[in-house]
Amino acid sequence: MEKALINKNEGSNWRELKNKLFFGLVIVLSGITIMPILLIVYKLLSKGLRQINLDFFFKVAPDTLQAMSAVQSGEIIPGGIANGITGTLLMVAVASLIAIPVSILIGIFLYENPGKKYASLIRNLTDILQGVPSVVLGLIAYFWIVKGVTNGFSALAGSVALSIMMLPLIIRSTEETMKMIPVSIKEAGAALGVPYHRIIFKIMIPSGFSGLMTGILLSISRVLGETAPLMLTTLGNRAINFNITKPTSAVPLQIWEFYNNPNMIDLVWSSSLFLVGFVLTLNIIAKRISTKYS
Amino acid sequence: MSDKILQITNPVLSISNLSIAYGKKDKLAVKDVSADVKRNNITAIMGPSGCGKSTLLRAINRMHELYPNIHTEGEIKLNGETIYEMSTSKLRRKIGMVFQRPNPFPTMSIYENVIAGYDLNGSKLKKNEKDEIVETSLHDVGLFEEVKDSLNKKGNFLSGGQQQRLCIARALAFKPEVILMDEPTSALDPLSTAKIEDLLVELKVHYSIILVTHNMSQAARISDNAMFMYLGELVEYDKTKTMFTNPKDPRTEGYLTGKFG
């Protein structure tokens, strides 16, 4: 009897030790996981912050000569990325206008028909679409829009490529959001004789508003930094442009241009800092919405 | 008809030879049920889980049609009018429903919840007409005094019992003829249950109530007539007192004395 007790104690000591070891391992590994993001933010701040002033947001990029003379005299590079910021906002807005209504309706269709063959085909195709490399989507938009519609590089072509990227993200998040709403809410509507489309638009979508918003914001932050599809579709523009049929700049495109110009390396850092800050802000807003309204 | 089924003159609802199958046609959830429902009474439907009582209830306002692959045979008449020939929105205005768990619309205020049946169906009512409907409906369920200062707040601070009364008010707003209740107190505490039971007894003056319940003592306390269902069949339908004191079918007796169910 006594021996059995001792054995039991030994076992529990070993278990406690294992527990502590595992706990320590988890702490160390999670520390390693967050290191990259901290290092990225640190590097961007230390290299890019000095370029950021009002001109950075309201002026277009300087030409090489201006940048060269500024760098030689040790000043910060004049001008900013206003053409990129406006271009990015324009293209993301148009992409959202295309992607959001379509994908919310498809998401609701998938939720309403869980077992149907056609719906599961759509679901699988959506998953495949999510895996298509963005440069390929750029290529497709090039052939559809640049060659077929606008007869030249255009913001519209860029928006179409981005909207195709947004589709699978919003479709899946819509379907998941709808699944979270209790069926009893939908039944309450049906029991009042409310027609089907009104149940969807007046009950289901408002009830899932925070989930839908979160999915939309995350999909926007996903496409904000896309570079490859934009290179093939909207090319870039030195001036601020709001005409969707004309070539337009975007922040990630500018980062690529600055990178290829030895005199503008400083702007690479500040533009990247801006882009990362923008994406992080959207992510934080999405988190806030989903915790506040759920 | 057999003597196990109560005969009623001038019924509000009359169900004849109703059979309902899910999926395959030979798997019947409700088997050839015929029964009339008495006006301004509480009619309880009792039976063990899976006996078809909820399906029968949902067939009365055609909510069962929301499930896929459903086959319905037979007929239900509301005041002599066949319900399968009416539009569902017209039918569900006349036959309201209250569910097992309180399900107020989470995005709407208390006021909007009560008037939801009108708003969501697109009726254009004047502000004072809406106010009157909301006030009388909330009065009828005894909730008005409790919520009159917070009509424009969302209902999520209400207790479960208050939420359920809000849902009853939402059903009453249409002034329906019949109210279907699917175990309306099974998610509530005893005190809220007692309040809802008292409310149902008051409401039967103006409405005919059909109450599905798992709870035999609840059926005994408040219902006037009771149906006992078993494996999709309507085994016995009688005045509640008669059924509880003198059941005619051995299966009813077995259920009521706790031998199964």
Coordinates of C-alpha atoms in Angstrom, one line a residue:
Chain A
M1 CA 0.0 0.0 0.0
E2 CA 2.8 2.4 1.0
K3 CA 4.8 1.5 -2.1
A4 CA 1.8 2.2 -4.3
L5 CA 1.5 5.7 -2.8
I6 CA 5.1 6.5 -3.4
N7 CA 4.9 5.4 -6.9
K8 CA 1.9 7.6 -7.4
N9 CA 3.8 10.6 -6.1
E10 CA 6.7 9.9 -8.4
G11 CA 4.4 9.7 -11.3
S12 CA 2.8 13.1 -10.4
N13 CA 6.2 14.8 -10.1
W14 CA 7.2 13.6 -13.5
R15 CA 3.8 14.8 -14.8
E16 CA 4.4 18.2 -13.3
L17 CA 7.8 18.4 -14.7
K18 CA 6.5 17.5 -18.2
N19 CA 3.9 20.2 -17.8
K20 CA 6.4 22.8 -16.9
L21 CA 8.7 21.8 -19.7
F22 CA 5.9 22.0 -22.2
F23 CA 4.7 25.3 -20.9
G24 CA 8.3 26.7 -21.2
L25 CA 8.5 25.4 -24.8
V26 CA 5.3 27.1 -25.7
I27 CA 6.5 30.4 -24.3
V28 CA 9.8 30.2 -26.2
L29 CA 8.2 29.2 -29.5
S30 CA 5.6 31.9 -29.3
G31 CA 8.3 34.4 -28.6
I32 CA 10.1 33.2 -31.8
T33 CA 6.9 33.5 -33.7
I34 CA 6.3 37.2 -32.9
M35 CA 9.9 38.1 -33.5
P36 CA 9.6 38.7 -37.3
I37 CA 6.7 41.1 -37.0
L38 CA 8.5 43.1 -34.3
L39 CA 11.7 43.2 -36.3
I40 CA 9.8 44.3 -39.5
V41 CA 8.1 47.1 -37.6
Y42 CA 11.4 48.2 -36.0
K43 CA 13.3 48.2 -39.3
L44 CA 10.5 50.1 -41.1
L45 CA 10.3 52.7 -38.3
S46 CA 14.0 53.2 -38.0
K47 CA 14.6 53.5 -41.8
G48 CA 11.3 55.0 -43.0
L49 CA 10.0 57.3 -40.3
R50 CA 12.2 60.3 -41.1
Q51 CA 10.7 60.5 -44.6
I52 CA 7.2 60.8 -43.4
N53 CA 5.8 64.3 -43.2
L54 CA 2.8 66.1 -44.8
D55 CA 4.4 66.2 -48.2
F56 CA 4.7 62.5 -48.1
F57 CA 0.9 62.2 -48.2
F58 CA 0.1 65.1 -50.5
K59 CA 2.8 65.3 -53.1
V60 CA 3.7 63.0 -55.9
A61 CA 7.1 61.2 -56.2
P62 CA 10.1 63.4 -57.2
D63 CA 12.1 62.8 -60.4
T64 CA 15.5 61.2 -60.2
L65 CA 17.4 64.5 -60.3
Q66 CA 15.6 66.1 -57.4
A67 CA 16.0 62.9 -55.4
M68 CA 19.7 62.7 -56.3
S69 CA 20.5 66.2 -55.2
A70 CA 18.6 65.8 -52.0
V71 CA 20.5 62.6 -51.2
Q72 CA 23.9 64.2 -52.0
S73 CA 23.2 67.1 -49.7
G74 CA 22.1 64.8 -47.0
E75 CA 18.5 66.1 -46.9
I76 CA 15.3 63.9 -47.0
I77 CA 13.9 63.2 -50.5
P78 CA 11.3 65.8 -51.4
G79 CA 7.8 64.8 -52.5
G80 CA 5.7 61.8 -51.5
I81 CA 3.5 59.0 -52.7
A82 CA 0.2 60.8 -53.2
N83 CA -0.2 59.3 -56.6
G84 CA 0.2 55.8 -55.1
I85 CA -2.1 56.4 -52.2
T86 CA -4.9 57.7 -54.3
G87 CA -4.4 55.0 -56.9
T88 CA -4.5 52.3 -54.3
L89 CA -7.6 53.7 -52.7
L90 CA -9.3 54.1 -56.1
M91 CA -8.5 50.5 -57.2
V92 CA -9.4 48.9 -53.9
A93 CA -12.7 50.9 -53.9
V94 CA -13.7 49.7 -57.4
A95 CA -12.5 46.2 -56.6
S96 CA -14.7 46.2 -53.4
L97 CA -17.7 47.5 -55.4
I98 CA -17.3 44.5 -57.8
A99 CA -16.4 41.8 -55.2
I100 CA -18.5 42.6 -52.1
P101 CA -22.1 42.2 -53.5
V102 CA -21.2 39.2 -55.7
S103 CA -19.4 37.3 -53.0
I104 CA -22.0 38.0 -50.3
L105 CA -24.7 36.6 -52.5
I106 CA -22.6 33.5 -53.4
G107 CA -21.8 33.1 -49.7
I108 CA -25.5 33.2 -48.8
F109 CA -26.3 30.7 -51.6
L110 CA -23.7 28.3 -50.2
Y111 CA -25.1 28.6 -46.7
E112 CA -28.6 28.0 -47.9
N113 CA -27.8 24.9 -49.9
P114 CA -25.3 23.0 -47.8
G115 CA -25.8 19.6 -49.3
K116 CA -26.5 20.4 -53.0
K117 CA -24.0 19.2 -55.6
Y118 CA -23.9 22.5 -57.4
A119 CA -23.2 24.4 -54.2
S120 CA -20.3 22.1 -53.2
L121 CA -18.9 22.5 -56.7
I122 CA -18.9 26.2 -56.2
R123 CA -17.4 25.8 -52.8
N124 CA -14.5 23.7 -54.2
L125 CA -13.9 26.1 -57.1
T126 CA -13.8 29.0 -54.6
D127 CA -11.1 27.1 -52.7
I128 CA -9.2 26.6 -55.9
L129 CA -9.5 30.2 -56.8
Q130 CA -7.9 31.1 -53.5
G131 CA -4.9 29.1 -54.5
V132 CA -4.4 30.7 -57.9
P133 CA -1.2 32.8 -57.9
S134 CA -2.0 36.5 -58.0
V135 CA 0.3 37.0 -61.0
V136 CA -1.9 34.6 -63.0
L137 CA -5.0 36.7 -62.0
G138 CA -3.1 39.7 -63.3
L139 CA -2.5 37.9 -66.6
I140 CA -6.2 37.1 -66.9
A141 CA -7.2 40.7 -66.1
Y142 CA -4.7 41.8 -68.7
F143 CA -6.4 39.7 -71.4
W144 CA -9.9 40.5 -70.4
I145 CA -9.7 44.2 -69.6
V146 CA -6.4 45.7 -70.9
K147 CA -6.8 44.0 -74.3
G148 CA -10.5 43.7 -74.4
V149 CA -12.1 46.7 -72.7
T150 CA -9.8 49.7 -72.0
N151 CA -7.4 49.1 -74.8
G152 CA -4.4 49.8 -72.6
F153 CA -3.2 49.6 -69.0
S154 CA -5.9 50.8 -66.6
A155 CA -7.0 51.1 -63.0
L156 CA -10.1 49.1 -64.0
A157 CA -8.0 46.1 -65.0
G158 CA -6.1 46.3 -61.7
S159 CA -9.4 46.4 -59.8
V160 CA -10.8 43.4 -61.6
A161 CA -7.6 41.4 -60.8
L162 CA -7.9 42.5 -57.1
S163 CA -11.6 41.8 -57.0
I164 CA -11.1 38.2 -58.1
M165 CA -8.6 37.8 -55.3
M166 CA -11.2 39.2 -52.8
L167 CA -14.0 36.8 -53.9
P168 CA -13.0 33.6 -52.2
L169 CA -12.2 35.4 -48.9
I170 CA -15.5 37.2 -48.6
I171 CA -17.5 34.1 -49.9
R172 CA -16.1 31.9 -47.2
S173 CA -16.4 34.4 -44.4
T174 CA -20.0 35.1 -45.4
E175 CA -20.8 31.4 -45.3
E176 CA -19.2 31.0 -41.9
T177 CA -20.9 34.1 -40.5
M178 CA -24.3 32.9 -41.7
K179 CA -23.7 29.5 -40.1
M180 CA -23.1 31.3 -36.7
I181 CA -26.6 32.9 -36.8
P182 CA -29.1 30.7 -34.9
V183 CA -31.6 29.1 -37.2
S184 CA -34.3 30.2 -34.8
I185 CA -33.8 33.8 -35.9
K186 CA -34.5 32.8 -39.5
E187 CA -37.5 30.7 -38.4
A188 CA -38.9 33.7 -36.5
G189 CA -38.9 35.7 -39.7
A190 CA -40.5 32.8 -41.7
A191 CA -43.2 32.4 -39.0
L192 CA -44.2 36.0 -39.5
G193 CA -44.8 35.3 -43.1
V194 CA -41.8 37.4 -44.2
P195 CA -40.8 36.6 -47.9
Y196 CA -37.5 34.9 -48.4
H197 CA -35.5 37.8 -49.9
R198 CA -36.6 40.0 -47.0
I199 CA -35.5 37.4 -44.5
I200 CA -32.0 37.5 -46.1
F201 CA -31.7 41.3 -46.5
K202 CA -33.5 42.5 -43.4
I203 CA -32.8 39.8 -40.9
M204 CA -29.8 37.6 -41.8
I205 CA -27.4 40.2 -43.2
P206 CA -28.0 42.8 -40.4
S207 CA -27.6 40.0 -37.8
G208 CA -24.3 38.9 -39.4
F209 CA -23.1 42.5 -40.0
S210 CA -20.0 42.3 -37.9
G211 CA -18.9 39.1 -39.4
L212 CA -19.5 40.3 -42.9
M213 CA -17.6 43.5 -42.1
T214 CA -14.7 41.6 -40.7
G215 CA -14.4 39.4 -43.7
I216 CA -14.5 42.4 -46.1
L217 CA -11.9 44.4 -44.2
L218 CA -9.6 41.4 -44.0
S219 CA -10.0 40.8 -47.7
I220 CA -9.2 44.4 -48.4
S221 CA -6.1 44.3 -46.3
R222 CA -5.1 41.1 -48.1
V223 CA -5.1 42.8 -51.6
L224 CA -3.8 46.2 -50.5
G225 CA -0.2 45.1 -50.9
E226 CA -0.6 43.0 -54.1
T227 CA 2.1 44.0 -56.6
A228 CA 2.3 41.4 -59.3
P229 CA -1.2 41.6 -60.7
L230 CA -1.0 45.4 -60.8
M231 CA 2.3 45.4 -62.8
L232 CA 0.4 43.5 -65.5
T233 CA -2.7 45.6 -65.5
T234 CA -2.3 49.2 -64.3
L235 CA 1.4 49.7 -64.9
G236 CA 1.8 52.9 -62.8
N237 CA 1.5 56.6 -63.2
R238 CA 3.6 59.6 -62.1
A239 CA 0.6 61.8 -61.6
I240 CA -2.5 61.5 -59.5
N241 CA -5.2 59.8 -61.6
F242 CA -8.9 59.2 -60.9
N243 CA -9.8 57.9 -64.4
I244 CA -10.3 54.2 -64.1
T245 CA -9.6 53.7 -67.8
K246 CA -6.1 55.1 -67.5
P247 CA -2.9 53.7 -66.1
T248 CA -2.7 54.4 -62.4
S249 CA -0.1 54.2 -59.6
A250 CA -0.4 52.2 -56.4
V251 CA 1.7 52.1 -53.3
P252 CA 3.2 48.6 -53.8
L253 CA 4.0 49.5 -57.5
Q254 CA 5.8 52.6 -56.2
I255 CA 7.8 50.5 -53.7
W256 CA 9.0 48.4 -56.7
E257 CA 9.9 51.6 -58.7
F258 CA 11.7 53.2 -55.8
Y259 CA 13.6 49.9 -55.3
N260 CA 14.9 50.0 -58.8
N261 CA 16.2 53.6 -58.5
P262 CA 19.3 53.9 -56.3
N263 CA 18.5 57.5 -55.4
M264 CA 15.1 56.7 -54.0
I265 CA 15.9 53.8 -51.6
D266 CA 14.8 55.9 -48.6
L267 CA 11.3 56.1 -50.1
V268 CA 11.1 52.3 -50.3
W269 CA 11.2 52.2 -46.5
S270 CA 8.7 55.0 -45.8
S271 CA 6.3 53.6 -48.4
S272 CA 6.5 50.2 -46.9
L273 CA 6.0 51.6 -43.5
F274 CA 2.8 53.4 -44.8
L275 CA 1.5 50.2 -46.3
V276 CA 2.2 48.0 -43.3
G277 CA 0.6 50.7 -41.0
F278 CA -2.5 50.8 -43.3
V279 CA -2.8 47.0 -43.3
L280 CA -2.3 46.7 -39.5
T281 CA -4.9 49.4 -38.9
L282 CA -7.5 47.6 -41.0
N283 CA -6.7 44.4 -39.2
I284 CA -7.2 46.1 -35.8
I285 CA -10.4 47.7 -36.9
A286 CA -11.6 44.3 -38.1
K287 CA -10.8 42.7 -34.7
R288 CA -12.5 45.5 -32.9
I289 CA -15.7 45.1 -34.9
S290 CA -15.8 41.4 -34.5
T291 CA -15.3 41.6 -30.7
K292 CA -17.7 44.5 -30.2
Y293 CA -20.7 43.2 -32.1
S294 CA -20.4 39.5 -31.5
Chain B
M1 CA -64.4 7.9 -36.2
S2 CA -63.2 6.1 -33.3
D3 CA -64.3 7.1 -29.8
K4 CA -60.7 7.9 -28.9
I5 CA -60.8 11.1 -31.0
L6 CA -62.8 14.1 -29.6
Q7 CA -65.5 15.5 -31.9
I8 CA -65.8 19.2 -32.1
T9 CA -68.5 21.4 -33.7
N10 CA -67.5 24.7 -35.5
P11 CA -63.7 24.1 -35.0
V12 CA -61.2 26.8 -35.7
L13 CA -58.9 24.3 -37.4
S14 CA -59.7 20.9 -38.9
I15 CA -57.0 18.5 -39.8
S16 CA -58.0 15.6 -42.0
N17 CA -55.9 12.5 -42.9
L18 CA -52.7 14.4 -42.6
S19 CA -49.5 12.4 -43.4
I20 CA -46.0 13.9 -43.5
A21 CA -42.9 12.2 -44.7
Y22 CA -39.3 13.4 -44.5
G23 CA -37.1 12.1 -47.3
K24 CA -38.3 8.6 -48.4
K25 CA -42.1 8.4 -48.7
D26 CA -42.4 5.4 -46.6
K27 CA -40.8 7.0 -43.5
L28 CA -43.8 8.9 -42.0
A29 CA -43.3 11.5 -39.3
V30 CA -47.0 12.0 -39.0
K31 CA -49.4 9.2 -39.9
D32 CA -52.9 9.9 -41.1
V33 CA -53.9 12.3 -38.4
S34 CA -57.4 13.7 -38.2
A35 CA -58.5 16.1 -35.5
D36 CA -60.5 19.3 -35.0
V37 CA -59.2 22.1 -32.8
K38 CA -61.7 23.9 -30.5
R39 CA -61.9 27.7 -30.7
N40 CA -60.7 29.8 -27.7
N41 CA -59.2 26.8 -26.0
I42 CA -55.7 25.6 -25.2
T43 CA -55.1 22.3 -27.0
A44 CA -52.0 20.5 -25.8
I45 CA -50.1 18.0 -28.0
M46 CA -48.1 15.5 -25.9
G47 CA -45.9 12.6 -26.6
P48 CA -42.4 11.3 -26.3
S49 CA -39.5 12.8 -28.3
G50 CA -39.7 12.0 -32.0
C51 CA -43.5 11.2 -31.9
G52 CA -44.2 13.9 -34.6
K53 CA -45.8 16.5 -32.4
S54 CA -43.5 19.3 -33.6
T55 CA -43.9 18.3 -37.2
L56 CA -47.7 18.3 -36.8
L57 CA -47.5 21.7 -35.2
R58 CA -45.3 23.1 -38.0
A59 CA -47.6 21.7 -40.6
I60 CA -50.4 24.0 -39.3
N61 CA -48.5 27.1 -40.5
R62 CA -46.6 25.3 -43.2
M63 CA -43.3 25.9 -41.5
H64 CA -42.4 22.3 -42.1
E65 CA -42.0 23.1 -45.8
L66 CA -38.8 24.8 -44.9
Y67 CA -37.1 21.4 -44.5
P68 CA -35.9 19.8 -47.8
N69 CA -37.6 16.7 -49.3
I70 CA -40.9 16.9 -47.4
H71 CA -44.0 15.2 -48.6
T72 CA -47.4 16.2 -47.3
E73 CA -50.7 14.6 -47.9
G74 CA -54.1 15.4 -46.5
E75 CA -55.8 18.6 -45.6
I76 CA -55.9 21.3 -43.0
K77 CA -58.7 23.9 -42.9
L78 CA -58.6 27.2 -41.1
N79 CA -62.2 28.3 -40.6
G80 CA -63.2 26.1 -43.6
E81 CA -60.4 27.5 -45.8
T82 CA -57.8 25.1 -47.1
I83 CA -54.4 26.4 -45.9
Y84 CA -52.5 24.8 -48.7
E85 CA -54.3 27.1 -51.1
M86 CA -53.4 30.3 -49.2
S87 CA -50.1 32.1 -49.6
T88 CA -47.8 31.4 -46.7
S89 CA -47.6 35.1 -45.8
K90 CA -51.4 35.4 -45.5
L91 CA -51.6 32.1 -43.6
R92 CA -48.8 33.0 -41.1
R93 CA -50.6 36.3 -40.4
K94 CA -53.6 34.3 -39.2
I95 CA -51.6 31.6 -37.4
G96 CA -48.8 32.9 -35.3
M97 CA -45.9 30.9 -33.8
V98 CA -43.8 30.9 -30.7
F99 CA -40.7 28.8 -30.4
Q100 CA -38.9 26.7 -27.9
R101 CA -36.2 29.3 -27.2
P102 CA -36.9 33.0 -27.1
N103 CA -35.8 34.3 -30.5
P104 CA -36.2 38.1 -30.7
F105 CA -34.4 39.7 -33.6
P106 CA -31.0 40.6 -32.1
T107 CA -30.5 43.7 -34.3
M108 CA -33.8 45.3 -33.5
S109 CA -35.1 47.3 -30.5
I110 CA -38.0 46.0 -28.4
Y111 CA -40.4 48.3 -30.4
E112 CA -39.1 47.1 -33.7
N113 CA -39.3 43.5 -32.6
V114 CA -43.0 43.8 -31.8
I115 CA -43.8 45.6 -35.1
A116 CA -41.4 43.4 -37.1
G117 CA -44.2 41.4 -38.7
Y118 CA -45.6 44.5 -40.3
D119 CA -42.3 46.2 -41.1
L120 CA -40.6 43.1 -42.6
N121 CA -43.7 42.5 -44.8
G122 CA -43.4 46.0 -46.1
S123 CA -46.8 47.3 -44.7
K124 CA -46.9 51.1 -44.6
L125 CA -48.4 52.0 -41.2
K126 CA -48.5 55.5 -39.7
K127 CA -46.4 56.1 -36.6
N128 CA -49.5 56.3 -34.3
E129 CA -50.9 53.1 -35.7
K130 CA -47.6 51.3 -35.0
D131 CA -47.4 52.8 -31.5
E132 CA -50.9 51.5 -30.7
I133 CA -50.1 48.0 -32.0
V134 CA -46.9 47.9 -30.0
E135 CA -48.5 49.2 -26.8
T136 CA -51.5 46.8 -26.9
S137 CA -49.4 43.8 -27.8
L138 CA -47.0 44.5 -25.0
H139 CA -49.9 45.1 -22.6
D140 CA -51.5 41.8 -23.6
V141 CA -48.4 39.9 -22.6
G142 CA -47.9 41.9 -19.4
L143 CA -44.6 43.4 -20.5
F144 CA -45.5 47.0 -21.2
E145 CA -44.9 48.3 -17.6
E146 CA -41.6 46.6 -17.5
V147 CA -40.2 47.9 -20.8
K148 CA -42.1 51.1 -21.5
D149 CA -39.0 53.3 -20.7
S150 CA -36.7 51.2 -22.9
L151 CA -38.8 50.5 -26.0
N152 CA -36.0 51.8 -28.2
K153 CA -33.3 49.6 -26.6
K154 CA -32.4 46.2 -27.9
G155 CA -34.0 43.4 -26.0
N156 CA -30.8 41.6 -25.0
F157 CA -31.0 42.9 -21.4
L158 CA -34.4 41.2 -20.8
S159 CA -34.6 37.9 -18.9
G160 CA -35.4 34.7 -20.8
G161 CA -39.0 34.9 -19.6
Q162 CA -39.4 38.5 -20.7
Q163 CA -37.8 37.7 -24.1
Q164 CA -40.3 34.9 -24.5
R165 CA -43.2 37.3 -23.7
L166 CA -41.7 39.7 -26.2
C167 CA -41.8 36.9 -28.8
I168 CA -45.5 36.2 -27.9
A169 CA -46.2 40.0 -28.3
R170 CA -44.6 39.9 -31.7
A171 CA -46.9 37.0 -32.7
L172 CA -49.9 38.8 -31.2
A173 CA -49.2 42.0 -33.1
F174 CA -51.0 40.5 -36.2
K175 CA -54.1 39.6 -34.1
P176 CA -53.9 36.0 -35.4
E177 CA -56.7 33.5 -35.0
V178 CA -54.4 30.7 -33.8
I179 CA -51.1 30.7 -31.9
L180 CA -48.9 27.7 -32.2
M181 CA -46.5 27.2 -29.3
D182 CA -43.6 24.7 -29.6
E183 CA -42.6 23.9 -26.0
P184 CA -42.5 27.7 -25.2
T185 CA -41.3 27.2 -21.6
S186 CA -38.8 24.4 -21.9
A187 CA -35.9 26.9 -21.8
L188 CA -37.3 28.9 -18.9
D189 CA -37.0 28.8 -15.1
P190 CA -40.0 27.8 -13.0
L191 CA -41.1 31.4 -12.2
S192 CA -41.0 32.6 -15.8
T193 CA -42.8 29.3 -16.7
A194 CA -45.6 30.1 -14.3
K195 CA -46.0 33.6 -15.7
I196 CA -46.2 32.3 -19.3
E197 CA -48.7 29.7 -18.2
D198 CA -50.9 32.3 -16.6
L199 CA -50.6 34.5 -19.7
L200 CA -51.7 31.6 -22.0
V201 CA -54.8 31.1 -19.8
E202 CA -55.6 34.8 -20.2
L203 CA -54.9 34.8 -24.0
K204 CA -57.3 32.0 -24.8
V205 CA -60.2 34.4 -24.4
H206 CA -59.2 36.0 -27.7
Y207 CA -57.0 33.3 -29.4
S208 CA -57.0 29.6 -30.0
I209 CA -53.8 28.1 -28.7
I210 CA -52.1 24.9 -29.7
L211 CA -49.3 24.0 -27.3
V212 CA -46.7 21.3 -27.9
T213 CA -45.3 20.2 -24.6
H214 CA -43.0 17.6 -23.1
N215 CA -44.3 18.5 -19.7
M216 CA -47.3 16.4 -18.7
S217 CA -48.1 18.5 -15.6
Q218 CA -48.1 21.7 -17.7
A219 CA -50.6 20.1 -20.1
A220 CA -52.7 19.1 -17.1
R221 CA -52.5 22.5 -15.5
I222 CA -53.5 24.7 -18.4
S223 CA -54.9 22.8 -21.4
D224 CA -58.6 22.2 -22.1
N225 CA -58.1 19.4 -24.6
A226 CA -55.1 17.2 -25.1
M227 CA -53.8 15.0 -27.9
F228 CA -51.4 12.1 -27.3
M229 CA -49.2 11.2 -30.1
Y230 CA -47.0 8.2 -30.4
L231 CA -44.7 7.2 -33.3
G232 CA -46.5 9.6 -35.6
E233 CA -50.0 8.4 -34.8
L234 CA -52.6 10.4 -33.0
V235 CA -53.4 7.8 -30.4
E236 CA -55.9 9.7 -28.3
Y237 CA -57.6 13.1 -28.3
D238 CA -59.9 14.1 -25.5
K239 CA -60.8 16.6 -22.9
T240 CA -57.6 17.0 -20.7
K241 CA -59.4 16.0 -17.5
T242 CA -60.9 12.9 -19.1
M243 CA -57.6 11.9 -20.6
F244 CA -55.7 12.3 -17.4
T245 CA -58.2 10.5 -15.2
N246 CA -59.5 7.9 -17.6
P247 CA -57.3 7.3 -20.6
K248 CA -58.9 5.0 -23.2
D249 CA -55.8 3.7 -24.9
P250 CA -53.2 1.6 -23.0
R251 CA -50.4 3.5 -24.7
T252 CA -51.8 6.8 -23.3
E253 CA -52.1 5.3 -19.9
G254 CA -48.5 4.0 -20.1
Y255 CA -47.2 7.4 -21.1
L256 CA -49.2 9.3 -18.4
T257 CA -48.2 6.9 -15.7
G258 CA -44.5 7.2 -16.6
K259 CA -44.0 3.8 -18.1
F260 CA -42.2 5.3 -21.1
G261 CA -41.5 8.6 -22.8

